């Protein structure tokens, strides 16, 4: 069986690459999905494709809805959803994805530094694993998909 | 018909009271639900009821899970979920609730100041209304429940 | 048992009143729901409550989403959804409601004149009754709720 | 991952071909589904296969139900449903499909000219993108399936 | 808690009355639902309300669909579905109701004479109780609703 | 896309073979499923595998439950469920399958002779096509899967 | 809002009474449900109502299925499911109820002595609270239903 | 069609190997899934991957939640769930899996010695087959997947 894993959250570090490299190195039966991680493309896709907006609210709205076509579809296809929280930005979309995935019965793995433990307690409480490094995520994926 | 509305998010301002006062004043057929908004009680319920923990992670975990008994049940009972974002704290639990409610098909109303528009674009994109004041929430509730 | 019936579609004739009068006259155990049928209020609710828009698309968008808070909630609460089609306007929202209700497993009753039979064949094909007058709808509601 | 896209609505222009050509040209991982677009075959399939009817209502009914075997199955299989509205005919079936798809949680992309904005406001309000040309649909499909 | 019980099947004997009398005598917290059991009304409701049909197939079709508005709604509202099979007629509708209720997760109680055991083995296999008399049904309802 | 079709009902005529031959001849993208159609094997599987029973009720029960492992799984996998009714036996299991499939949202095609129209009116009312011959079923499958 | 709580598991101690006394004393908005806790009645209901069986397996089977009419209905009605494990007997039915409730999304509270921690780790891992005394259950119910 | 079968329960005998050998020998279209059956790995995965815990409760909790990522995903993927009960240990996790699978509509096959009939009556009552040997499970899988 092939496992589908969605990697949600932080797009300003290379944590997804570390996990995907680990999966490749260990040759795990796992396919990874992700949102569009090109920040300007993600911010501008709405106006680039559908036309300019005077008002920034509607610019963001059109872009976020197009991105939702991708993210909701891929989360629904996944068995496991990994959500990474970091220091930069508000990352409310990461927490939104975690809630969305949780209500759909997806298995949540959360990835964050210990200093965010209190702020993330409700999110962590919905997870089946709380990790601190991409390596730990790879180890969990290895264990659950190969029994090793 | 009575409408059930869950008020999620910020617990450090009196926005819930403003909405509930408005509902009472307008005599709307709306019952409001909320999480436990006594901050220390909410933080400590796990260790207060189930016993102390050495490790803060598990203290938070036990508390957050007990709070989830309340919040998930009430969100599932609701027709409409209002989520308020503010400046203080990370409020990842508010965004988590928004995602959770969205995946369950609840009707989302988001409440935040314009300066958070970009950070909340994915959350707003899942909502049926984005408001800036508790009064606007009351007006929407009045309009959708009484046609006035 | 009380039955919940949503009356969707045409807002420019008094068909809803005829059905509700019939229900009252027959004293049926039926509660009727409807969208906001005050046309200007329905068109303007978005900008009236949430603020003006330069662009008519967004004016309509905000209004339609607020109306959706009401209509989706009430359709989900209903056992039976009656949808009336007439000559005026495109009435795509009526057909949208019919499809939405159908996918949720609601029991559909369609109400239209014979001249629209061909244009409505896909909608009628999803219905459990196709009627031509409000009286027939009342008779069906009487029969299914009271066995008479 | 292969994406499944259902193309609903207008059958009197070549918009489906434009989208499918665009998908082929861009070599997107997308499989397109559609209703039977041979108009006479679609209208007559009921009586052609199951026998004549005196009454046009039942002729239409039998045909529309056979077509529903195809359309409902393919909509349920799809990740994304594109619905095109045009000037000709009532197109209530297109709006019905949009409502049906929306209640199933499919991601809606609507395609129509600006002059229908007001008439389609409820349908557009349920969509994640509102487009004016088949090219824009292709661009969205390219962006959401390939990140480019 | 009030329990909802749907009584499906045979309409030519007074088994429903026996069960409802037993429920009343024992003062059980049970509300019973049933299809329309006036045989001519049930057969003719379609043409009586919606107009004559030349073809008996369509006469039956219109009537059966109106009856389905009642039966599907009440089965969906019920906790327990009792289905009675007898010697007369084919009673395919009773078996259809049993299958419909089973797929919805309703608790099935089947009522039939031992001579039909082999013919009903698939239906019985989906049930939580197979009874031979209305008294046994009442005893089960008493036991499960009052612990006595 | 490959379509999955479950062929339920009558096991004493060769109607399944006719349909499967037609599918093969037309080279349709359809895979057919069926219950175990070896009558003695189907009747005896319970006691053959799990041991003898004194009581015929339990013999039938064990066999019917093992058969249900197959039939429920395959019905759930199917897009379309064809149910054939004939003159022999009670065929309550066929009507049960029709109800079960209907509640799961499967597209029903019913196959029976005109003399059973009245007895099958509730079952037919839940179907998207009512046919009289296996050829008509093949024609429908051809039309809905290939547009021809 | 009234909360529904199902009390599953051990029937040989008075833990249910302790919880219900606590709820009454605190005047909580909670209604409790339970299986039939009269052990001989629970064991014998099948043969008492439906007739004797030679084989103990079928005696148990008939009784367990009648009890399932009650237990599954009440678990499905509940918001919270409390499951108590003790030393006596295998209590596989308690663990079965926990798994059943968990898959339905019910909020689980587990009640057991520390010596069973390792044996119950999978059950505890699905719970939102793991308690050691009925008092702790009452305290949790008080906190989540009254915010105190 | 390939069938997916999850083998839950006892990990201290070679019953899974017997079933998988039988499937291979008979060349059945069946893929088997299982939990991690390396007992120490299963017990320690939480602390091995995520770090030590002072408290055994949390050690078990972290391990059981990681194991749940695997077991819940595979149970959800399966058509049939086989659960084996033996003499050793409490095996509450086996009964939990049976309840979890049952609520998801999976087809349950239970495997246990006759001496546990009374203790397992509620679990058996939810099953479609109760077996005593791995051979019987293989025979059932052969019968339901190949009609032989």
Short mmCIF file of C-alpha atoms in Angstrom, two decimals, chain E residues 1 11 16 31 38 51 66 84 100 102 105 124 133 142:
data_model
loop_
_atom_site.label_atom_id
_atom_site.label_comp_id
_atom_site.label_asym_id
_atom_site.label_seq_id
_atom_site.Cartn_x
_atom_site.Cartn_y
_atom_site.Cartn_z
CA UNK E 1 -35.43 9.55 25.99
CA UNK E 11 -50.76 -3.83 5.62
CA UNK E 16 -49.33 -2.67 13.92
CA UNK E 31 -43.46 6.70 19.28
CA UNK E 38 -55.09 2.70 3.63
CA UNK E 51 -53.64 13.87 -12.33
CA UNK E 66 -45.27 10.34 -3.12
CA UNK E 84 -43.30 -7.70 8.99
CA UNK E 100 -32.75 0.76 3.06
CA UNK E 102 -29.99 -1.50 7.22
CA UNK E 105 -27.57 1.79 10.38
CA UNK E 124 -32.82 -11.95 8.92
CA UNK E 133 -45.33 -12.47 17.03
CA UNK E 142 -40.02 -2.94 26.61
#
